[in-house]
Amino acid sequence: MTYEQLAARVTAEGETVGRRYALLVPVWEEAGELSLLFEVRSPSLHTQPGEVCFPGGGAEPGEGPQRTALRETAEELGLVPPMVELGPALPPVRRRAGEQIYPFLGRLCPGWREGLSLGKDEVAEVFSVPLSFFRDTPPEVYRCEQRTIPPADFPNERVGHPEGYPWKRGETTVLLWTWEGKAIWGLTARVVQSLVDLL
C-alpha cells in the first residue's frame, strides 16, 4: 500500500468510522414567537427512559445524517415533509463515548399538529418551550469529574507506571434547564446551548 492509497482510505473512512447519529431540532413559529419541540422518551426503553430529547438516532447503512434526522423524526413523531422542513446543520456534538452527533434545525410547517403521531414504543409525550426561555434563562451548570479506572490486569510495569500511578482526571460540564418540571439536560441541553449561542 502506498501513502496515497492510505490517505485516500483515511479520507473515505473518516466520515463513517463508528456509528453516526443525527437529530432534528424542531422549531415552530406562532404569533411571532419561536418554540422548540421536545420529546419525552418512553419509560419502557432500555436506554435513557423518561429523558427529554430531540427526535434522532443512529444512521442506517449508507444513510447520510440529513436523511437520518428526517427518518427518525418520521418514526418518532410521524412528521414527514411537507410538515417538516429540514434546515441548516448546527455544530456537531460528541458524546463521551465518542459518537458524533449531527443536529439539524427543522421547521415545523403549518398543519404539523394534525400530522403528529407519536411512536409509542419510543415517545411518551411531546412538549414545547419558547426559544426566548433559553435565551433569557441561563442553565444550571454542573462540573462532573471523570476518572480513568484501569482493569486489575493492566500492565503498569510494561508501560512504565509505578505502583499506584495517578491517572489524570478530567472534567465534563453538564447543563440543565428545567421547564414546567421537565429536565432538559445533557446532550440535548448542549444542542440547545449551541442554538442559543447563535442568537
mmCIF file with all atom_site columns, C-alpha atoms in Angstrom:
data_model
loop_
_atom_site.group_PDB
_atom_site.id
_atom_site.type_symbol
_atom_site.label_atom_id
_atom_site.label_alt_id
_atom_site.label_comp_id
_atom_site.label_asym_id
_atom_site.label_entity_id
_atom_site.label_seq_id
_atom_site.pdbx_PDB_ins_code
_atom_site.Cartn_x
_atom_site.Cartn_y
_atom_site.Cartn_z
_atom_site.occupancy
_atom_site.B_iso_or_equiv
_atom_site.pdbx_formal_charge
_atom_site.auth_seq_id
_atom_site.auth_comp_id
_atom_site.auth_asym_id
_atom_site.auth_atom_id
_atom_site.pdbx_PDB_model_num
ATOM 1   C CA . MET A 1 1   ? 0.000   0.000  0.000  1.00 0.00 ? 1   MET A CA 1
ATOM 2   C CA . THR A 1 2   ? 1.287   3.473  -0.851 1.00 0.00 ? 2   THR A CA 1
ATOM 3   C CA . TYR A 1 3   ? 0.878   6.647  1.207  1.00 0.00 ? 3   TYR A CA 1
ATOM 4   C CA . GLU A 1 4   ? -1.617  7.976  -1.375 1.00 0.00 ? 4   GLU A CA 1
ATOM 5   C CA . GLN A 1 5   ? -3.731  4.831  -1.042 1.00 0.00 ? 5   GLN A CA 1
ATOM 6   C CA . LEU A 1 6   ? -3.619  5.078  2.747  1.00 0.00 ? 6   LEU A CA 1
ATOM 7   C CA . ALA A 1 7   ? -4.578  8.782  2.646  1.00 0.00 ? 7   ALA A CA 1
ATOM 8   C CA . ALA A 1 8   ? -7.484  8.026  0.302  1.00 0.00 ? 8   ALA A CA 1
ATOM 9   C CA . ARG A 1 9   ? -8.690  5.269  2.659  1.00 0.00 ? 9   ARG A CA 1
ATOM 10  C CA . VAL A 1 10  ? -8.491  7.598  5.671  1.00 0.00 ? 10  VAL A CA 1
ATOM 11  C CA . THR A 1 11  ? -10.407 10.299 3.786  1.00 0.00 ? 11  THR A CA 1
ATOM 12  C CA . ALA A 1 12  ? -13.096 7.846  2.677  1.00 0.00 ? 12  ALA A CA 1
ATOM 13  C CA . GLU A 1 13  ? -13.441 6.202  6.085  1.00 0.00 ? 13  GLU A CA 1
ATOM 14  C CA . GLY A 1 14  ? -13.067 9.326  8.210  1.00 0.00 ? 14  GLY A CA 1
ATOM 15  C CA . GLU A 1 15  ? -16.692 10.248 7.700  1.00 0.00 ? 15  GLU A CA 1
ATOM 16  C CA . THR A 1 16  ? -18.032 6.822  8.596  1.00 0.00 ? 16  THR A CA 1
ATOM 17  C CA . VAL A 1 17  ? -15.798 5.438  11.344 1.00 0.00 ? 17  VAL A CA 1
ATOM 18  C CA . GLY A 1 18  ? -18.081 4.240  14.132 1.00 0.00 ? 18  GLY A CA 1
ATOM 19  C CA . ARG A 1 19  ? -21.815 4.647  14.119 1.00 0.00 ? 19  ARG A CA 1
ATOM 20  C CA . ARG A 1 20  ? -23.056 8.118  13.254 1.00 0.00 ? 20  ARG A CA 1
ATOM 21  C CA . TYR A 1 21  ? -26.095 9.735  14.801 1.00 0.00 ? 21  TYR A CA 1
ATOM 22  C CA . ALA A 1 22  ? -28.284 12.631 13.743 1.00 0.00 ? 22  ALA A CA 1
ATOM 23  C CA . LEU A 1 23  ? -31.150 14.530 15.266 1.00 0.00 ? 23  LEU A CA 1
ATOM 24  C CA . LEU A 1 24  ? -33.645 17.202 14.359 1.00 0.00 ? 24  LEU A CA 1
ATOM 25  C CA . VAL A 1 25  ? -34.214 20.328 16.451 1.00 0.00 ? 25  VAL A CA 1
ATOM 26  C CA . PRO A 1 26  ? -37.892 21.015 15.646 1.00 0.00 ? 26  PRO A CA 1
ATOM 27  C CA . VAL A 1 27  ? -38.785 24.714 15.652 1.00 0.00 ? 27  VAL A CA 1
ATOM 28  C CA . TRP A 1 28  ? -42.230 26.183 15.099 1.00 0.00 ? 28  TRP A CA 1
ATOM 29  C CA . GLU A 1 29  ? -43.490 29.742 14.988 1.00 0.00 ? 29  GLU A CA 1
ATOM 30  C CA . GLU A 1 30  ? -46.714 31.114 16.392 1.00 0.00 ? 30  GLU A CA 1
ATOM 31  C CA . ALA A 1 31  ? -47.676 34.758 16.865 1.00 0.00 ? 31  ALA A CA 1
ATOM 32  C CA . GLY A 1 32  ? -44.142 35.811 16.005 1.00 0.00 ? 32  GLY A CA 1
ATOM 33  C CA . GLU A 1 33  ? -42.516 33.608 18.670 1.00 0.00 ? 33  GLU A CA 1
ATOM 34  C CA . LEU A 1 34  ? -40.317 30.594 18.050 1.00 0.00 ? 34  LEU A CA 1
ATOM 35  C CA . SER A 1 35  ? -40.630 27.457 20.179 1.00 0.00 ? 35  SER A CA 1
ATOM 36  C CA . LEU A 1 36  ? -38.689 24.195 20.328 1.00 0.00 ? 36  LEU A CA 1
ATOM 37  C CA . LEU A 1 37  ? -40.468 20.849 20.356 1.00 0.00 ? 37  LEU A CA 1
ATOM 38  C CA . PHE A 1 38  ? -39.069 18.178 22.679 1.00 0.00 ? 38  PHE A CA 1
ATOM 39  C CA . GLU A 1 39  ? -39.834 14.509 23.227 1.00 0.00 ? 39  GLU A CA 1
ATOM 40  C CA . VAL A 1 40  ? -40.022 12.578 26.479 1.00 0.00 ? 40  VAL A CA 1
ATOM 41  C CA . ARG A 1 41  ? -38.624 9.118  25.884 1.00 0.00 ? 41  ARG A CA 1
ATOM 42  C CA . SER A 1 42  ? -40.817 6.143  26.700 1.00 0.00 ? 42  SER A CA 1
ATOM 43  C CA . PRO A 1 43  ? -40.282 4.719  30.208 1.00 0.00 ? 43  PRO A CA 1
ATOM 44  C CA . SER A 1 44  ? -40.052 1.237  28.639 1.00 0.00 ? 44  SER A CA 1
ATOM 45  C CA . LEU A 1 45  ? -36.881 1.997  26.661 1.00 0.00 ? 45  LEU A CA 1
ATOM 46  C CA . HIS A 1 46  ? -33.684 0.285  27.811 1.00 0.00 ? 46  HIS A CA 1
ATOM 47  C CA . THR A 1 47  ? -31.513 3.395  27.415 1.00 0.00 ? 47  THR A CA 1
ATOM 48  C CA . GLN A 1 48  ? -32.346 6.788  28.897 1.00 0.00 ? 48  GLN A CA 1
ATOM 49  C CA . PRO A 1 49  ? -36.013 6.007  29.698 1.00 0.00 ? 49  PRO A CA 1
ATOM 50  C CA . GLY A 1 50  ? -38.114 9.048  30.535 1.00 0.00 ? 50  GLY A CA 1
ATOM 51  C CA . GLU A 1 51  ? -35.442 11.556 29.467 1.00 0.00 ? 51  GLU A CA 1
ATOM 52  C CA . VAL A 1 52  ? -36.098 14.655 27.374 1.00 0.00 ? 52  VAL A CA 1
ATOM 53  C CA . CYS A 1 53  ? -34.577 14.687 23.908 1.00 0.00 ? 53  CYS A CA 1
ATOM 54  C CA . PHE A 1 54  ? -34.982 15.684 20.279 1.00 0.00 ? 54  PHE A CA 1
ATOM 55  C CA . PRO A 1 55  ? -36.026 13.150 17.621 1.00 0.00 ? 55  PRO A CA 1
ATOM 56  C CA . GLY A 1 56  ? -32.984 11.323 16.343 1.00 0.00 ? 56  GLY A CA 1
ATOM 57  C CA . GLY A 1 57  ? -30.939 8.170  16.321 1.00 0.00 ? 57  GLY A CA 1
ATOM 58  C CA . GLY A 1 58  ? -28.306 6.120  14.553 1.00 0.00 ? 58  GLY A CA 1
ATOM 59  C CA . ALA A 1 59  ? -27.717 6.173  10.822 1.00 0.00 ? 59  ALA A CA 1
ATOM 60  C CA . GLU A 1 60  ? -28.605 3.128  8.784  1.00 0.00 ? 60  GLU A CA 1
ATOM 61  C CA . PRO A 1 61  ? -26.002 1.744  6.361  1.00 0.00 ? 61  PRO A CA 1
ATOM 62  C CA . GLY A 1 62  ? -25.350 4.175  3.510  1.00 0.00 ? 62  GLY A CA 1
ATOM 63  C CA . GLU A 1 63  ? -27.534 6.855  5.067  1.00 0.00 ? 63  GLU A CA 1
ATOM 64  C CA . GLY A 1 64  ? -26.346 10.448 5.401  1.00 0.00 ? 64  GLY A CA 1
ATOM 65  C CA . PRO A 1 65  ? -27.062 12.472 8.543  1.00 0.00 ? 65  PRO A CA 1
ATOM 66  C CA . GLN A 1 66  ? -29.771 14.623 6.907  1.00 0.00 ? 66  GLN A CA 1
ATOM 67  C CA . ARG A 1 67  ? -31.698 11.528 5.881  1.00 0.00 ? 67  ARG A CA 1
ATOM 68  C CA . THR A 1 68  ? -31.218 10.019 9.353  1.00 0.00 ? 68  THR A CA 1
ATOM 69  C CA . ALA A 1 69  ? -32.670 13.116 11.039 1.00 0.00 ? 69  ALA A CA 1
ATOM 70  C CA . LEU A 1 70  ? -35.744 13.091 8.779  1.00 0.00 ? 70  LEU A CA 1
ATOM 71  C CA . ARG A 1 71  ? -36.293 9.325  9.053  1.00 0.00 ? 71  ARG A CA 1
ATOM 72  C CA . GLU A 1 72  ? -36.034 9.350  12.846 1.00 0.00 ? 72  GLU A CA 1
ATOM 73  C CA . THR A 1 73  ? -38.436 12.318 13.047 1.00 0.00 ? 73  THR A CA 1
ATOM 74  C CA . ALA A 1 74  ? -40.931 10.420 10.886 1.00 0.00 ? 74  ALA A CA 1
ATOM 75  C CA . GLU A 1 75  ? -40.589 7.262  13.007 1.00 0.00 ? 75  GLU A CA 1
ATOM 76  C CA . GLU A 1 76  ? -40.831 9.022  16.363 1.00 0.00 ? 76  GLU A CA 1
ATOM 77  C CA . LEU A 1 77  ? -43.272 11.862 15.636 1.00 0.00 ? 77  LEU A CA 1
ATOM 78  C CA . GLY A 1 78  ? -44.992 10.843 12.421 1.00 0.00 ? 78  GLY A CA 1
ATOM 79  C CA . LEU A 1 79  ? -43.876 14.120 10.832 1.00 0.00 ? 79  LEU A CA 1
ATOM 80  C CA . VAL A 1 80  ? -42.733 13.907 7.226  1.00 0.00 ? 80  VAL A CA 1
ATOM 81  C CA . PRO A 1 81  ? -42.199 16.559 4.543  1.00 0.00 ? 81  PRO A CA 1
ATOM 82  C CA . PRO A 1 82  ? -44.027 18.839 3.861  1.00 0.00 ? 82  PRO A CA 1
ATOM 83  C CA . MET A 1 83  ? -44.981 19.019 7.576  1.00 0.00 ? 83  MET A CA 1
ATOM 84  C CA . VAL A 1 84  ? -41.317 19.299 8.500  1.00 0.00 ? 84  VAL A CA 1
ATOM 85  C CA . GLU A 1 85  ? -38.652 21.118 6.528  1.00 0.00 ? 85  GLU A CA 1
ATOM 86  C CA . LEU A 1 86  ? -35.006 20.232 7.038  1.00 0.00 ? 86  LEU A CA 1
ATOM 87  C CA . GLY A 1 87  ? -32.920 23.316 7.764  1.00 0.00 ? 87  GLY A CA 1
ATOM 88  C CA . PRO A 1 88  ? -29.239 24.057 8.272  1.00 0.00 ? 88  PRO A CA 1
ATOM 89  C CA . ALA A 1 89  ? -26.837 21.991 10.326 1.00 0.00 ? 89  ALA A CA 1
ATOM 90  C CA . LEU A 1 90  ? -25.923 23.046 13.846 1.00 0.00 ? 90  LEU A CA 1
ATOM 91  C CA . PRO A 1 91  ? -22.405 22.388 15.151 1.00 0.00 ? 91  PRO A CA 1
ATOM 92  C CA . PRO A 1 92  ? -21.808 18.645 15.638 1.00 0.00 ? 92  PRO A CA 1
ATOM 93  C CA . VAL A 1 93  ? -21.554 17.407 19.211 1.00 0.00 ? 93  VAL A CA 1
ATOM 94  C CA . ARG A 1 94  ? -19.718 14.387 20.557 1.00 0.00 ? 94  ARG A CA 1
ATOM 95  C CA . ARG A 1 95  ? -20.915 12.001 23.216 1.00 0.00 ? 95  ARG A CA 1
ATOM 96  C CA . ARG A 1 96  ? -18.485 10.985 25.915 1.00 0.00 ? 96  ARG A CA 1
ATOM 97  C CA . ALA A 1 97  ? -18.396 7.520  24.333 1.00 0.00 ? 97  ALA A CA 1
ATOM 98  C CA . GLY A 1 98  ? -17.045 9.165  21.177 1.00 0.00 ? 98  GLY A CA 1
ATOM 99  C CA . GLU A 1 99  ? -20.063 9.025  18.857 1.00 0.00 ? 99  GLU A CA 1
ATOM 100 C CA . GLN A 1 100 ? -20.505 12.035 16.620 1.00 0.00 ? 100 GLN A CA 1
ATOM 101 C CA . ILE A 1 101 ? -23.996 13.605 16.649 1.00 0.00 ? 101 ILE A CA 1
ATOM 102 C CA . TYR A 1 102 ? -25.150 15.757 13.740 1.00 0.00 ? 102 TYR A CA 1
ATOM 103 C CA . PRO A 1 103 ? -28.005 18.111 14.728 1.00 0.00 ? 103 PRO A CA 1
ATOM 104 C CA . PHE A 1 104 ? -30.144 19.904 12.144 1.00 0.00 ? 104 PHE A CA 1
ATOM 105 C CA . LEU A 1 105 ? -32.590 22.722 12.559 1.00 0.00 ? 105 LEU A CA 1
ATOM 106 C CA . GLY A 1 106 ? -36.016 21.730 11.287 1.00 0.00 ? 106 GLY A CA 1
ATOM 107 C CA . ARG A 1 107 ? -39.043 23.922 10.721 1.00 0.00 ? 107 ARG A CA 1
ATOM 108 C CA . LEU A 1 108 ? -42.445 22.520 11.625 1.00 0.00 ? 108 LEU A CA 1
ATOM 109 C CA . CYS A 1 109 ? -44.794 23.778 8.934  1.00 0.00 ? 109 CYS A CA 1
ATOM 110 C CA . PRO A 1 110 ? -48.465 24.766 9.293  1.00 0.00 ? 110 PRO A CA 1
ATOM 111 C CA . GLY A 1 111 ? -50.591 21.691 9.946  1.00 0.00 ? 111 GLY A CA 1
ATOM 112 C CA . TRP A 1 112 ? -47.847 19.812 11.799 1.00 0.00 ? 112 TRP A CA 1
ATOM 113 C CA . ARG A 1 113 ? -50.046 19.249 14.848 1.00 0.00 ? 113 ARG A CA 1
ATOM 114 C CA . GLU A 1 114 ? -52.578 17.342 12.742 1.00 0.00 ? 114 GLU A CA 1
ATOM 115 C CA . GLY A 1 115 ? -49.787 15.130 11.421 1.00 0.00 ? 115 GLY A CA 1
ATOM 116 C CA . LEU A 1 116 ? -48.255 14.459 14.832 1.00 0.00 ? 116 LEU A CA 1
ATOM 117 C CA . SER A 1 117 ? -48.391 10.736 15.621 1.00 0.00 ? 117 SER A CA 1
ATOM 118 C CA . LEU A 1 118 ? -46.135 9.569  18.439 1.00 0.00 ? 118 LEU A CA 1
ATOM 119 C CA . GLY A 1 119 ? -44.256 6.309  18.066 1.00 0.00 ? 119 GLY A CA 1
ATOM 120 C CA . LYS A 1 120 ? -45.467 4.945  21.403 1.00 0.00 ? 120 LYS A CA 1
ATOM 121 C CA . ASP A 1 121 ? -42.615 2.425  21.648 1.00 0.00 ? 121 ASP A CA 1
ATOM 122 C CA . GLU A 1 122 ? -40.166 5.325  21.808 1.00 0.00 ? 122 GLU A CA 1
ATOM 123 C CA . VAL A 1 123 ? -42.023 8.526  22.742 1.00 0.00 ? 123 VAL A CA 1
ATOM 124 C CA . ALA A 1 124 ? -44.214 9.037  25.808 1.00 0.00 ? 124 ALA A CA 1
ATOM 125 C CA . GLU A 1 125 ? -45.159 12.660 25.086 1.00 0.00 ? 125 GLU A CA 1
ATOM 126 C CA . VAL A 1 126 ? -44.026 15.900 23.490 1.00 0.00 ? 126 VAL A CA 1
ATOM 127 C CA . PHE A 1 127 ? -43.922 19.451 24.813 1.00 0.00 ? 127 PHE A CA 1
ATOM 128 C CA . SER A 1 128 ? -42.709 22.798 23.563 1.00 0.00 ? 128 SER A CA 1
ATOM 129 C CA . VAL A 1 129 ? -40.653 25.558 25.134 1.00 0.00 ? 129 VAL A CA 1
ATOM 130 C CA . PRO A 1 130 ? -40.325 29.128 23.822 1.00 0.00 ? 130 PRO A CA 1
ATOM 131 C CA . LEU A 1 131 ? -36.838 29.736 22.464 1.00 0.00 ? 131 LEU A CA 1
ATOM 132 C CA . SER A 1 132 ? -36.831 33.000 24.421 1.00 0.00 ? 132 SER A CA 1
ATOM 133 C CA . PHE A 1 133 ? -36.844 30.984 27.666 1.00 0.00 ? 133 PHE A CA 1
ATOM 134 C CA . PHE A 1 134 ? -33.448 29.518 26.833 1.00 0.00 ? 134 PHE A CA 1
ATOM 135 C CA . ARG A 1 135 ? -32.148 32.862 25.627 1.00 0.00 ? 135 ARG A CA 1
ATOM 136 C CA . ASP A 1 136 ? -33.237 34.657 28.813 1.00 0.00 ? 136 ASP A CA 1
ATOM 137 C CA . THR A 1 137 ? -32.627 31.899 31.373 1.00 0.00 ? 137 THR A CA 1
ATOM 138 C CA . PRO A 1 138 ? -29.060 30.717 31.934 1.00 0.00 ? 138 PRO A CA 1
ATOM 139 C CA . PRO A 1 139 ? -28.809 26.971 32.512 1.00 0.00 ? 139 PRO A CA 1
ATOM 140 C CA . GLU A 1 140 ? -27.616 25.474 35.757 1.00 0.00 ? 140 GLU A CA 1
ATOM 141 C CA . VAL A 1 141 ? -24.012 24.351 35.232 1.00 0.00 ? 141 VAL A CA 1
ATOM 142 C CA . TYR A 1 142 ? -22.541 21.293 36.923 1.00 0.00 ? 142 TYR A CA 1
ATOM 143 C CA . ARG A 1 143 ? -18.921 20.250 36.638 1.00 0.00 ? 143 ARG A CA 1
ATOM 144 C CA . CYS A 1 144 ? -18.569 16.494 36.890 1.00 0.00 ? 144 CYS A CA 1
ATOM 145 C CA . GLU A 1 145 ? -15.301 14.659 37.439 1.00 0.00 ? 145 GLU A CA 1
ATOM 146 C CA . GLN A 1 146 ? -14.253 11.949 35.010 1.00 0.00 ? 146 GLN A CA 1
ATOM 147 C CA . ARG A 1 147 ? -11.747 9.296  36.067 1.00 0.00 ? 147 ARG A CA 1
ATOM 148 C CA . THR A 1 148 ? -9.800  6.560  34.348 1.00 0.00 ? 148 THR A CA 1
ATOM 149 C CA . ILE A 1 149 ? -10.067 3.279  36.247 1.00 0.00 ? 149 ILE A CA 1
ATOM 150 C CA . PRO A 1 150 ? -7.854  0.680  34.587 1.00 0.00 ? 150 PRO A CA 1
ATOM 151 C CA . PRO A 1 151 ? -8.630  -3.026 34.971 1.00 0.00 ? 151 PRO A CA 1
ATOM 152 C CA . ALA A 1 152 ? -6.782  -5.053 37.571 1.00 0.00 ? 152 ALA A CA 1
ATOM 153 C CA . ASP A 1 153 ? -4.699  -6.767 34.877 1.00 0.00 ? 153 ASP A CA 1
ATOM 154 C CA . PHE A 1 154 ? -3.488  -3.531 33.256 1.00 0.00 ? 154 PHE A CA 1
ATOM 155 C CA . PRO A 1 155 ? 0.274   -3.931 32.514 1.00 0.00 ? 155 PRO A CA 1
ATOM 156 C CA . ASN A 1 156 ? 1.532   -0.995 34.610 1.00 0.00 ? 156 ASN A CA 1
ATOM 157 C CA . GLU A 1 157 ? 5.139   -2.219 34.656 1.00 0.00 ? 157 GLU A CA 1
ATOM 158 C CA . ARG A 1 158 ? 5.253   -2.688 30.887 1.00 0.00 ? 158 ARG A CA 1
ATOM 159 C CA . VAL A 1 159 ? 4.138   0.908  30.213 1.00 0.00 ? 159 VAL A CA 1
ATOM 160 C CA . GLY A 1 160 ? 6.378   2.316  32.921 1.00 0.00 ? 160 GLY A CA 1
ATOM 161 C CA . HIS A 1 161 ? 3.765   3.135  35.554 1.00 0.00 ? 161 HIS A CA 1
ATOM 162 C CA . PRO A 1 162 ? 4.788   2.837  39.210 1.00 0.00 ? 162 PRO A CA 1
ATOM 163 C CA . GLU A 1 163 ? 2.526   1.160  41.744 1.00 0.00 ? 163 GLU A CA 1
ATOM 164 C CA . GLY A 1 164 ? -0.462  3.457  42.435 1.00 0.00 ? 164 GLY A CA 1
ATOM 165 C CA . TYR A 1 165 ? 0.121   5.504  39.277 1.00 0.00 ? 165 TYR A CA 1
ATOM 166 C CA . PRO A 1 166 ? -2.020  8.710  39.465 1.00 0.00 ? 166 PRO A CA 1
ATOM 167 C CA . TRP A 1 167 ? -4.103  8.608  36.293 1.00 0.00 ? 167 TRP A CA 1
ATOM 168 C CA . LYS A 1 168 ? -5.138  12.069 35.187 1.00 0.00 ? 168 LYS A CA 1
ATOM 169 C CA . ARG A 1 169 ? -8.660  13.105 35.969 1.00 0.00 ? 169 ARG A CA 1
ATOM 170 C CA . GLY A 1 170 ? -10.873 15.035 33.623 1.00 0.00 ? 170 GLY A CA 1
ATOM 171 C CA . GLU A 1 171 ? -13.963 17.138 33.924 1.00 0.00 ? 171 GLU A CA 1
ATOM 172 C CA . THR A 1 172 ? -17.134 17.422 31.927 1.00 0.00 ? 172 THR A CA 1
ATOM 173 C CA . THR A 1 173 ? -19.693 20.209 32.111 1.00 0.00 ? 173 THR A CA 1
ATOM 174 C CA . VAL A 1 174 ? -23.375 19.281 32.351 1.00 0.00 ? 174 VAL A CA 1
ATOM 175 C CA . LEU A 1 175 ? -26.007 21.918 31.542 1.00 0.00 ? 175 LEU A CA 1
ATOM 176 C CA . LEU A 1 176 ? -29.533 21.771 32.938 1.00 0.00 ? 176 LEU A CA 1
ATOM 177 C CA . TRP A 1 177 ? -32.681 23.774 32.284 1.00 0.00 ? 177 TRP A CA 1
ATOM 178 C CA . THR A 1 178 ? -35.984 22.954 33.965 1.00 0.00 ? 178 THR A CA 1
ATOM 179 C CA . TRP A 1 179 ? -39.246 23.781 32.214 1.00 0.00 ? 179 TRP A CA 1
ATOM 180 C CA . GLU A 1 180 ? -42.535 23.007 33.978 1.00 0.00 ? 180 GLU A CA 1
ATOM 181 C CA . GLY A 1 181 ? -40.922 20.177 35.930 1.00 0.00 ? 181 GLY A CA 1
ATOM 182 C CA . LYS A 1 182 ? -39.144 18.651 32.933 1.00 0.00 ? 182 LYS A CA 1
ATOM 183 C CA . ALA A 1 183 ? -35.337 18.475 32.948 1.00 0.00 ? 183 ALA A CA 1
ATOM 184 C CA . ILE A 1 184 ? -33.625 19.453 29.708 1.00 0.00 ? 184 ILE A CA 1
ATOM 185 C CA . TRP A 1 185 ? -30.040 18.420 30.219 1.00 0.00 ? 185 TRP A CA 1
ATOM 186 C CA . GLY A 1 186 ? -27.030 16.558 28.886 1.00 0.00 ? 186 GLY A CA 1
ATOM 187 C CA . LEU A 1 187 ? -26.523 16.321 25.149 1.00 0.00 ? 187 LEU A CA 1
ATOM 188 C CA . THR A 1 188 ? -29.939 17.846 24.461 1.00 0.00 ? 188 THR A CA 1
ATOM 189 C CA . ALA A 1 189 ? -29.034 20.902 26.551 1.00 0.00 ? 189 ALA A CA 1
ATOM 190 C CA . ARG A 1 190 ? -25.691 21.183 24.742 1.00 0.00 ? 190 ARG A CA 1
ATOM 191 C CA . VAL A 1 191 ? -27.520 21.307 21.398 1.00 0.00 ? 191 VAL A CA 1
ATOM 192 C CA . VAL A 1 192 ? -29.915 23.946 22.769 1.00 0.00 ? 192 VAL A CA 1
ATOM 193 C CA . GLN A 1 193 ? -26.962 25.962 24.057 1.00 0.00 ? 193 GLN A CA 1
ATOM 194 C CA . SER A 1 194 ? -25.318 25.880 20.621 1.00 0.00 ? 194 SER A CA 1
ATOM 195 C CA . LEU A 1 195 ? -28.539 27.320 19.196 1.00 0.00 ? 195 LEU A CA 1
ATOM 196 C CA . VAL A 1 196 ? -28.736 29.971 21.922 1.00 0.00 ? 196 VAL A CA 1
ATOM 197 C CA . ASP A 1 197 ? -25.105 30.938 21.226 1.00 0.00 ? 197 ASP A CA 1
ATOM 198 C CA . LEU A 1 198 ? -26.123 31.783 17.670 1.00 0.00 ? 198 LEU A CA 1
ATOM 199 C CA . LEU A 1 199 ? -28.701 34.244 18.999 1.00 0.00 ? 199 LEU A CA 1
#
